Tab-separated table of C-alpha atoms in Angstrom:
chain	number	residue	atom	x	y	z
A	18	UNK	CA	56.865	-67.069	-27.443
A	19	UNK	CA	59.614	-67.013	-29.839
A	20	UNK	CA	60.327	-64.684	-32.337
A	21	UNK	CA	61.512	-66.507	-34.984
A	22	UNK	CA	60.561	-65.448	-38.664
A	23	UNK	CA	59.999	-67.777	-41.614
A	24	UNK	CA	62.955	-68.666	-43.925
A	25	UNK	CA	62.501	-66.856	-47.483
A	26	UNK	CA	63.195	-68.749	-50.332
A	27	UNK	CA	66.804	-68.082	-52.053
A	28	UNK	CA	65.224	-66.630	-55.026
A	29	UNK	CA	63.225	-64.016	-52.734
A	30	UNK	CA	66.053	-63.281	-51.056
A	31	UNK	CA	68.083	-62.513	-54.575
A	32	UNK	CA	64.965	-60.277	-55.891
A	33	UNK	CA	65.621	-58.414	-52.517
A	34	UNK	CA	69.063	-57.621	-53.252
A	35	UNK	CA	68.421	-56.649	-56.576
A	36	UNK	CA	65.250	-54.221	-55.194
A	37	UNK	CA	67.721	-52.906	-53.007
A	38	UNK	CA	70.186	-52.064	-55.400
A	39	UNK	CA	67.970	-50.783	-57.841
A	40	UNK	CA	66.301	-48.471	-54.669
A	41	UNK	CA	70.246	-47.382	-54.261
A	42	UNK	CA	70.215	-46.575	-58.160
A	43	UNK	CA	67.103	-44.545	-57.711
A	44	UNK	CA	68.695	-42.345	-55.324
A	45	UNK	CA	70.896	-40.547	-56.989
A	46	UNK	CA	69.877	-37.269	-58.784
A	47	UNK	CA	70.030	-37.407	-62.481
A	48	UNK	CA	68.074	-34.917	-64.326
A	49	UNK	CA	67.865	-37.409	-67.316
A	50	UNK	CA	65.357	-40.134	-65.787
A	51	UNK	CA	62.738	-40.862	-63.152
A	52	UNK	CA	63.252	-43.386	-60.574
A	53	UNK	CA	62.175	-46.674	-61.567
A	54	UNK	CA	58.587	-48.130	-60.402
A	55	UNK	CA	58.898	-51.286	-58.483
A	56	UNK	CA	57.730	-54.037	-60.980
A	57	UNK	CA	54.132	-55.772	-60.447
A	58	UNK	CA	56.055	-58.781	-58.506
A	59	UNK	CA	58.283	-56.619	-56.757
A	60	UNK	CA	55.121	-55.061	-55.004
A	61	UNK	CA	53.835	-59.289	-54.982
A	62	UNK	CA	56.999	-60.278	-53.401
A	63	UNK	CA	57.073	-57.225	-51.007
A	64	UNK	CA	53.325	-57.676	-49.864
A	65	UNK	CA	53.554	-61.991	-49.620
A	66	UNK	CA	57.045	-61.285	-47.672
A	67	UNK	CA	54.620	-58.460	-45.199
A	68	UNK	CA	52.017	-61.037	-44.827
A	69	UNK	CA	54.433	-63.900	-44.175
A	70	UNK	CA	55.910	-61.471	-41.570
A	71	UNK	CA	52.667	-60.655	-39.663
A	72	UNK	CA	52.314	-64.240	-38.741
A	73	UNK	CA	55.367	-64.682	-35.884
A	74	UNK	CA	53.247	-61.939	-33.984
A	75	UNK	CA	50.078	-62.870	-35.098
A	76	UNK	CA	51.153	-66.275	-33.035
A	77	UNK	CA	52.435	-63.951	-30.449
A	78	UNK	CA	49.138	-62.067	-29.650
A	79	UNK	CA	47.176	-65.044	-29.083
A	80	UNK	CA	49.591	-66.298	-26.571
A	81	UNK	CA	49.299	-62.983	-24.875
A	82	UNK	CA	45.890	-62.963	-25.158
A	83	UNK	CA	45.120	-66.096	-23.679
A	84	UNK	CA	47.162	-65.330	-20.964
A	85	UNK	CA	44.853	-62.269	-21.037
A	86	UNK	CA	41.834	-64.242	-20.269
A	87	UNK	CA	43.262	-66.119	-17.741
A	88	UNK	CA	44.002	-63.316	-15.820
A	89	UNK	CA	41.032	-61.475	-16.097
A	90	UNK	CA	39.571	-64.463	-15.014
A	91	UNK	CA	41.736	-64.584	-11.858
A	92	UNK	CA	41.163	-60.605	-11.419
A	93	UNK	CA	37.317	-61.496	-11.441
A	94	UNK	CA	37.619	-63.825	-9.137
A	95	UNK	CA	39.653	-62.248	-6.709
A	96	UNK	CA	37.244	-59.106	-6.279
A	97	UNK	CA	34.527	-61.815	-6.046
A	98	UNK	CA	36.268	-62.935	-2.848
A	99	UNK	CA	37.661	-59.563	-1.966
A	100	UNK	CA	33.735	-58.810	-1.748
A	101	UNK	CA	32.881	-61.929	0.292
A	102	UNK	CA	35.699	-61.478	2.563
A	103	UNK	CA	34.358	-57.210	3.108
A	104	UNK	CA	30.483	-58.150	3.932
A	105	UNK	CA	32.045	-60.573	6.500
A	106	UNK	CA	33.719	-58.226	8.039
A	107	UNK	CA	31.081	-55.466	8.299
A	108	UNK	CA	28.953	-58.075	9.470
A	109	UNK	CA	31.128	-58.535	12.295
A	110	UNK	CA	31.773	-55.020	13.024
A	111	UNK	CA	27.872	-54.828	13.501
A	112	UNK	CA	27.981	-57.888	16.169
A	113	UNK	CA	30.662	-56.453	18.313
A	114	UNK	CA	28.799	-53.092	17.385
A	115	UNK	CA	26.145	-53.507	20.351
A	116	UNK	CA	29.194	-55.508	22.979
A	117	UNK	CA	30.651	-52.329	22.867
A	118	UNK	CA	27.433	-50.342	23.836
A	119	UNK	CA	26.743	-53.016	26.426
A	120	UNK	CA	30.329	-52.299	28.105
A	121	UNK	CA	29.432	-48.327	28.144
A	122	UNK	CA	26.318	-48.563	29.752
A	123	UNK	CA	27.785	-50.873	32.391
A	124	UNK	CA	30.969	-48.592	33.068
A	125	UNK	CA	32.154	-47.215	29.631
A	126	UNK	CA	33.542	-47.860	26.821
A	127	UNK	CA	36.342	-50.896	27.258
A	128	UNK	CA	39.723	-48.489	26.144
A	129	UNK	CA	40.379	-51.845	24.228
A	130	UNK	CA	37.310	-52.332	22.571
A	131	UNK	CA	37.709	-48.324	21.765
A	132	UNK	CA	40.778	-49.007	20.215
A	133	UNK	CA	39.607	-51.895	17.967
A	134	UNK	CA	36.895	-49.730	16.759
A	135	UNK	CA	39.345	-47.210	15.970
A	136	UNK	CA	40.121	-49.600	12.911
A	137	UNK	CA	43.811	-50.673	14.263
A	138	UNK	CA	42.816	-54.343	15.907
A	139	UNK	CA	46.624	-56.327	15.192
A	140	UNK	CA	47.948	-55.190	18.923
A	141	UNK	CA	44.121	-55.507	20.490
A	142	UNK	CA	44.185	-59.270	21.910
A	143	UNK	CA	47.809	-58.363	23.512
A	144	UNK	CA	47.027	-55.499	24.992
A	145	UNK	CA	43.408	-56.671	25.988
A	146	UNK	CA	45.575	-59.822	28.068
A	147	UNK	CA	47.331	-57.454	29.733
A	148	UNK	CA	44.249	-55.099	30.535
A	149	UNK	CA	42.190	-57.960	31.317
A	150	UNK	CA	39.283	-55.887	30.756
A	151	UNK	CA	37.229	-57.695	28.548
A	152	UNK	CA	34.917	-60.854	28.682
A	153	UNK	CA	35.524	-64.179	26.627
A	154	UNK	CA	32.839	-63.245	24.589
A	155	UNK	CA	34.341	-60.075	23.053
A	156	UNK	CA	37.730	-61.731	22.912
A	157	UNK	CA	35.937	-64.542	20.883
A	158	UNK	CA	34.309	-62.041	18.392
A	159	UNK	CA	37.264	-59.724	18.115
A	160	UNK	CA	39.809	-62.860	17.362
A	161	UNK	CA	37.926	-63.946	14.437
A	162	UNK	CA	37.504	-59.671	13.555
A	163	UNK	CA	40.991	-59.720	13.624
A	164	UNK	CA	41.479	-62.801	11.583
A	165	UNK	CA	38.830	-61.505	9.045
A	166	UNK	CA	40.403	-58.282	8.653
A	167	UNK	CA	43.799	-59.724	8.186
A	168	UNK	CA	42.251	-61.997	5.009
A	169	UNK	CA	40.852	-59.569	4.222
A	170	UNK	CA	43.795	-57.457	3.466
A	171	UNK	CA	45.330	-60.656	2.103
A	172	UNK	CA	42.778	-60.803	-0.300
A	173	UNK	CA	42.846	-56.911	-1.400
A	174	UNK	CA	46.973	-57.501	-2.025
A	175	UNK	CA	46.514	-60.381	-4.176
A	176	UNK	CA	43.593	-58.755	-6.069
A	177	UNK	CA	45.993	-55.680	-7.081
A	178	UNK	CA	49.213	-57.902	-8.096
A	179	UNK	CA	46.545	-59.583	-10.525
A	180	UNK	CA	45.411	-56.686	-11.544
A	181	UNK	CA	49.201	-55.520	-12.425
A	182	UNK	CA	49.875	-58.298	-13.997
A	183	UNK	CA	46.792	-57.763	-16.452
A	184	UNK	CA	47.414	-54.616	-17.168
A	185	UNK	CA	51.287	-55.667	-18.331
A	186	UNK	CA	49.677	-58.192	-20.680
A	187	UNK	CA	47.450	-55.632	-21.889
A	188	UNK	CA	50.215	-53.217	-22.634
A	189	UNK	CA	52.326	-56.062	-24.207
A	190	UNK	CA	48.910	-57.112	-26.456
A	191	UNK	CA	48.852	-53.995	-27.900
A	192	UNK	CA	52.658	-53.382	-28.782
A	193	UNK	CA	51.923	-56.936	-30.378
A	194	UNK	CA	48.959	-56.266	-32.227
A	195	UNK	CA	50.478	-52.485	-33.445
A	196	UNK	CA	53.046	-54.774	-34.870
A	197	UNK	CA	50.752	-57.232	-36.817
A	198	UNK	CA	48.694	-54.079	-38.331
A	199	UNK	CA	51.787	-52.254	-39.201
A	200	UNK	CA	52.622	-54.999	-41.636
A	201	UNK	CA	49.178	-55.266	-42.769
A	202	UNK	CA	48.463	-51.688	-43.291
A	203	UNK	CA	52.144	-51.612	-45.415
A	204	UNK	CA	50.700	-54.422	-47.458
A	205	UNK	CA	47.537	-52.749	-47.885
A	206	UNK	CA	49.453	-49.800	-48.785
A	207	UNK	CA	51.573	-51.658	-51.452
A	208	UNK	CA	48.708	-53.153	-53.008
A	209	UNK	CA	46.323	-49.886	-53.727
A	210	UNK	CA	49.644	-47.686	-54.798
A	211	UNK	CA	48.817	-50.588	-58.033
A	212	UNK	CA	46.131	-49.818	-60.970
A	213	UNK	CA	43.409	-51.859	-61.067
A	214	UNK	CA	44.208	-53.203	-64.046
A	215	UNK	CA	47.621	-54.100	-62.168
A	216	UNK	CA	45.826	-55.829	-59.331
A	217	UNK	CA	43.820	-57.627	-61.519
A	218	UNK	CA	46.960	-59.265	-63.186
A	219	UNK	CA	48.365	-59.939	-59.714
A	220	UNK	CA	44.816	-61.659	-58.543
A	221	UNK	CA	44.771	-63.957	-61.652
A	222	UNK	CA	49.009	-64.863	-61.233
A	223	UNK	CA	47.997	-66.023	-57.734
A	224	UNK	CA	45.366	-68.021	-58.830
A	225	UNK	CA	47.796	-69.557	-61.873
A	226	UNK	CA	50.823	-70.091	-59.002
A	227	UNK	CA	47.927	-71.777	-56.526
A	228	UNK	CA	46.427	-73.706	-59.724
A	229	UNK	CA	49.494	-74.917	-60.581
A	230	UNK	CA	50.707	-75.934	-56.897
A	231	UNK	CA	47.225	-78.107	-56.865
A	232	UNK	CA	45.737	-75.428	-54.147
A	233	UNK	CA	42.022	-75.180	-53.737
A	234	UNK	CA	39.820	-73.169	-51.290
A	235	UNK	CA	36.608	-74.536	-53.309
A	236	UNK	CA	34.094	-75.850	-50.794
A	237	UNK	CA	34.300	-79.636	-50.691
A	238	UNK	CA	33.266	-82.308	-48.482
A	239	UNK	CA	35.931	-84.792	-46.599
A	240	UNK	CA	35.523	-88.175	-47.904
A	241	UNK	CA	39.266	-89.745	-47.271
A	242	UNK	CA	40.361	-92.439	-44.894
A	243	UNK	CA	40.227	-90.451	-41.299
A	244	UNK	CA	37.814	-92.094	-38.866
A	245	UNK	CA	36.758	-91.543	-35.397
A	246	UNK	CA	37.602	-88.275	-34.372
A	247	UNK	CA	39.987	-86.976	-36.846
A	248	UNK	CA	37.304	-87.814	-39.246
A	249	UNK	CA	35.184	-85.057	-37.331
A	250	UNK	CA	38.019	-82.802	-37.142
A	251	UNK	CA	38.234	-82.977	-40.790
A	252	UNK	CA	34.707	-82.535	-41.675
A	253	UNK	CA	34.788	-79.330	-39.586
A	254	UNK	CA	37.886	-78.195	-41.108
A	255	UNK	CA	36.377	-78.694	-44.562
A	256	UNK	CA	33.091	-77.231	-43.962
A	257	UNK	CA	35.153	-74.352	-43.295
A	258	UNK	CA	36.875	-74.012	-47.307
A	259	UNK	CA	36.654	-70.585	-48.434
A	260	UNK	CA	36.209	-68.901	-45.329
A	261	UNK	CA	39.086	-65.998	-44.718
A	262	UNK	CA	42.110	-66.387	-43.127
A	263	UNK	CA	41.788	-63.486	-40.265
A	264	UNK	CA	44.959	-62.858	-37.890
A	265	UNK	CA	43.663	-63.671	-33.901
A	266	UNK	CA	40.813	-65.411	-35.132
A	267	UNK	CA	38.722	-68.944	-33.947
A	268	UNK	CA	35.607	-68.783	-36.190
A	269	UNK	CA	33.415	-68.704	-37.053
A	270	UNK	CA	33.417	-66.587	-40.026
A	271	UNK	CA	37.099	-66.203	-40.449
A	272	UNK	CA	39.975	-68.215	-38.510
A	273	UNK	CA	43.995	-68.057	-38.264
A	274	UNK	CA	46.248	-70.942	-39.010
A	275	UNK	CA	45.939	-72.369	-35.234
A	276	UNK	CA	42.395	-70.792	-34.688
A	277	UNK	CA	41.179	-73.760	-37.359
A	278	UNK	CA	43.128	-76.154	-35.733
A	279	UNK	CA	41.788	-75.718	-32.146
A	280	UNK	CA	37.851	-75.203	-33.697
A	281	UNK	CA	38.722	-78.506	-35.967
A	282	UNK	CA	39.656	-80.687	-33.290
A	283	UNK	CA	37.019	-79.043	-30.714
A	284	UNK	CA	34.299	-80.319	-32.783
A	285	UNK	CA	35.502	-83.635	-31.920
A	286	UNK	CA	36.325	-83.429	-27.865
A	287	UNK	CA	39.409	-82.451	-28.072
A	288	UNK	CA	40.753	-79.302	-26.416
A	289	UNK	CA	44.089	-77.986	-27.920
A	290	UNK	CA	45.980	-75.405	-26.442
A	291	UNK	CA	45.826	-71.984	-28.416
A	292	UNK	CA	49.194	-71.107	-30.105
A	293	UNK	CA	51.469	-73.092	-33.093
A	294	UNK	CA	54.008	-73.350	-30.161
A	295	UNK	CA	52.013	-74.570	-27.503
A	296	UNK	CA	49.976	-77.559	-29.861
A	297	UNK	CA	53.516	-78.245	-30.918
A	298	UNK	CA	54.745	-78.962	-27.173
A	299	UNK	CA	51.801	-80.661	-25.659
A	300	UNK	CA	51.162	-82.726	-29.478
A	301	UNK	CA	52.158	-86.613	-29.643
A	302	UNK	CA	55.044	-86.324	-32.437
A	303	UNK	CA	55.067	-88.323	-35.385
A	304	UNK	CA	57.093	-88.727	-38.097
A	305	UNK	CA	56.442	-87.756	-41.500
A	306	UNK	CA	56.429	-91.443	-43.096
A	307	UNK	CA	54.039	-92.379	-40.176
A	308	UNK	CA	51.166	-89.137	-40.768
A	309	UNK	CA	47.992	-90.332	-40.272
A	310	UNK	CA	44.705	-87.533	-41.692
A	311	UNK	CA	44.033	-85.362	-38.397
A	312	UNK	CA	47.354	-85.372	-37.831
A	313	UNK	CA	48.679	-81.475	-37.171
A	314	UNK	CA	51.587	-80.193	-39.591
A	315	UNK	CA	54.091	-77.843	-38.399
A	316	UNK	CA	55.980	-75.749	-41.749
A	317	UNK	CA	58.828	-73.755	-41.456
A	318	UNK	CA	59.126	-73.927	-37.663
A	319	UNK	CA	57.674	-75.078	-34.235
A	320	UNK	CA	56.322	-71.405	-33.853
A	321	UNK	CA	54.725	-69.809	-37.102
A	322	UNK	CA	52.360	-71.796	-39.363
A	323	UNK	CA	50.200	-75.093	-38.861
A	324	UNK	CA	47.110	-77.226	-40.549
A	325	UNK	CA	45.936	-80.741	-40.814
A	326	UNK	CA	47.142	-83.879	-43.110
A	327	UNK	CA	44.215	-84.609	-44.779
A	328	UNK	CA	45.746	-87.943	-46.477
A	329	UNK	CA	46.960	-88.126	-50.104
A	330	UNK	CA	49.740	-86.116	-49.720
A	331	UNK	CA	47.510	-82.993	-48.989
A	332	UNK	CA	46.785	-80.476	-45.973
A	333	UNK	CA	44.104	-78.108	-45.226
A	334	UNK	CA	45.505	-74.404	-43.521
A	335	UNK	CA	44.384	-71.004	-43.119
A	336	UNK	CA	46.845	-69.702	-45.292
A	337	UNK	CA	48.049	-66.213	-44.604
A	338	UNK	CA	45.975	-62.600	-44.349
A	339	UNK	CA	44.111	-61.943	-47.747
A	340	UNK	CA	43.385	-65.541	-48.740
A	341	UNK	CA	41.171	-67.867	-48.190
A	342	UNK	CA	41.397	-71.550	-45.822
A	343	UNK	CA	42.330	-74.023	-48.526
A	344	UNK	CA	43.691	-77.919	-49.244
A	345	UNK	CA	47.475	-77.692	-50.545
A	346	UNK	CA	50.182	-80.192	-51.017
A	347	UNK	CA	51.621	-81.099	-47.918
A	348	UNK	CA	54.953	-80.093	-49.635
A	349	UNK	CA	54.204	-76.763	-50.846
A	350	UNK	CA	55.849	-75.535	-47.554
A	351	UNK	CA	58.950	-76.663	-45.833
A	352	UNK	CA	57.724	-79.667	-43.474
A	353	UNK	CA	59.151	-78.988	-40.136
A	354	UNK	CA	57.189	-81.685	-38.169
A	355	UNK	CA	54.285	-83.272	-36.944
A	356	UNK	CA	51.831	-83.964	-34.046
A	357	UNK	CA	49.101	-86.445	-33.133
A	358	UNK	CA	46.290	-85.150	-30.622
């Protein structure tokens, strides 16, 4: 999955600088002042940039995690058959068990019947050619033994190289999801270093910028142009205003950007894949002029944030960690693209 981060807007990028230089200010010792406090939207810019920067990995994870599944699923299998593949072999130890006591009370033990028993069967039918000691009927039942064991071993080799490969993912899941709560927990840590009355202020700017950018995470009911499926997409998607945005989530009381996507347009029969990146790949494209409601929009890049065109110029997303899934202008973000399923 790539790694690619979301563009910041020019005027974020000059309030860095300037937070920068003011932080190189701060360092020096004076005796005559403290160092500055970061202003209420310095810590806003800081914690929106932390957020925004959680969501690359946040993407991440659930590719890793998915591939996760898939392996467990394989490593569940495999044992499954690695079980099978043991009883059959035991059961055929137990057949050739009373051949062998047969050939000792005629004479003895065959030497190579003794040495299959011994648990080393590969060289047996060879050597039991060249003996010509034994009948077609233990020949018979220590071919397949020998093919049995040799699946068998098969089957134990491809269970651990599963297995490896699950625990990789599992080790690469949780580097991944370290770096998602890293940012969070700096956010978090950004935002109760504030007074309450500070947070306050912050909570009510947000709702003025979203107010003023037409954004609304008020439960409503989808009554546009969409039909068929897209219409049921929608109504799911809508039924879903209000509800949390949660990193690595698919519902059903919180979701991620993609997460409401894939629940969306499984309500309606339609199995996406789980990741921004992958519904970008395996989506029909279609251009901007030609968006129909359903449709899946891609901002900023094929990689970090998605939703669906709800018609009239509007999308519904699950925005980023700390608010809430909500309709927004479809041009609040940088269009990058879009996709029909």
């Amino acid at each position: 999955m790539g790694t690619h981060r979301r563009p910041k807007p020019p005027s974020r990028a000059r309030i860095a600088t300037l937070g920068m230089a003011a932080g190189a200010v701060s360092l020096l010792p004076t005796q005559s002042q403290a160092a500055p406090q970061p202003t209420l939207e310095d810590v806003r810019k800081q914690v929106e940039t932390l957020y925004e920067e959680a969501e690359a990995p946040t993407e991440e994870y659930n590719a890793i995690s998915e591939k996760q599944a898939k392996l467990q699923r394989e490593v569940d299998g495999a044992r499954d058959r690695l079980a099978r593949k043991q009883q059959e072999v035991n059961e055929l130890r137990e057949k050739i068990g009373p051949l062998a006591a047969a050939q000792y009370r005629g004479g003895g033990i065959d030497p190579s019947v003794e040495l299959f028993l011994s648990g080393d069967p590969d060289n047996y039918l060879d050597q039991a050619a060249m003996l010509d000691r034994t009948s077609s009927r233990q020949a018979d039942a220590l071919r397949a033994m020998q093919t049995k064991q040799r699946e068998l071993t098969q089957e134990r080799t491809d269970a651990q190289k599963r297995l490896k490969a699950l625990e990789e993912t599992r080790a690469e899941a949780a580097e991944t999801k370290n770096e998602v709560q890293g940012k969070l927990a700096e956010a978090r840590k950004l935002l109760n270093s504030l007074t309450a009355q500070q947070r306050a202020r912050m909570e009510a700017d947000q709702e003025r910028d979203d107010a003023s950018a037409g954004a609304s995470d008020s439960p409503a009911s989808y009554n546009g142009p969409a039909s068929g499926r897209a219409k049921t997409a929608l109504d799911f998607a809508y039924a879903q205003l209000g509800k949390p945005y949660e990193w690595g989530s698919t519902g059903p009381n919180s979701y991620d950007c993609s997460g409401l996507v894939g629940a969306a347009w499984r309500t309606a029969g339609v199995s996406l894949p789980r990741t921004v990146k992958q519904m970008y790949d395996a989506g029909r494209k279609v251009s901007k002029s030609d968006l129909q409601p359903g449709d899946i929009i891609y901002w900023y890049n094929d990689t970090q944030h998605n939703g669906m065109y709800v018609g009239n110029g509007k999308a519904i997303h699950a925005p980023r960690t700390g608010k809430n899934i909500e309709i927004v202008p479809l041009d609040s973000m940088p269009f990058f693209a879009a996709s029909r399923p």
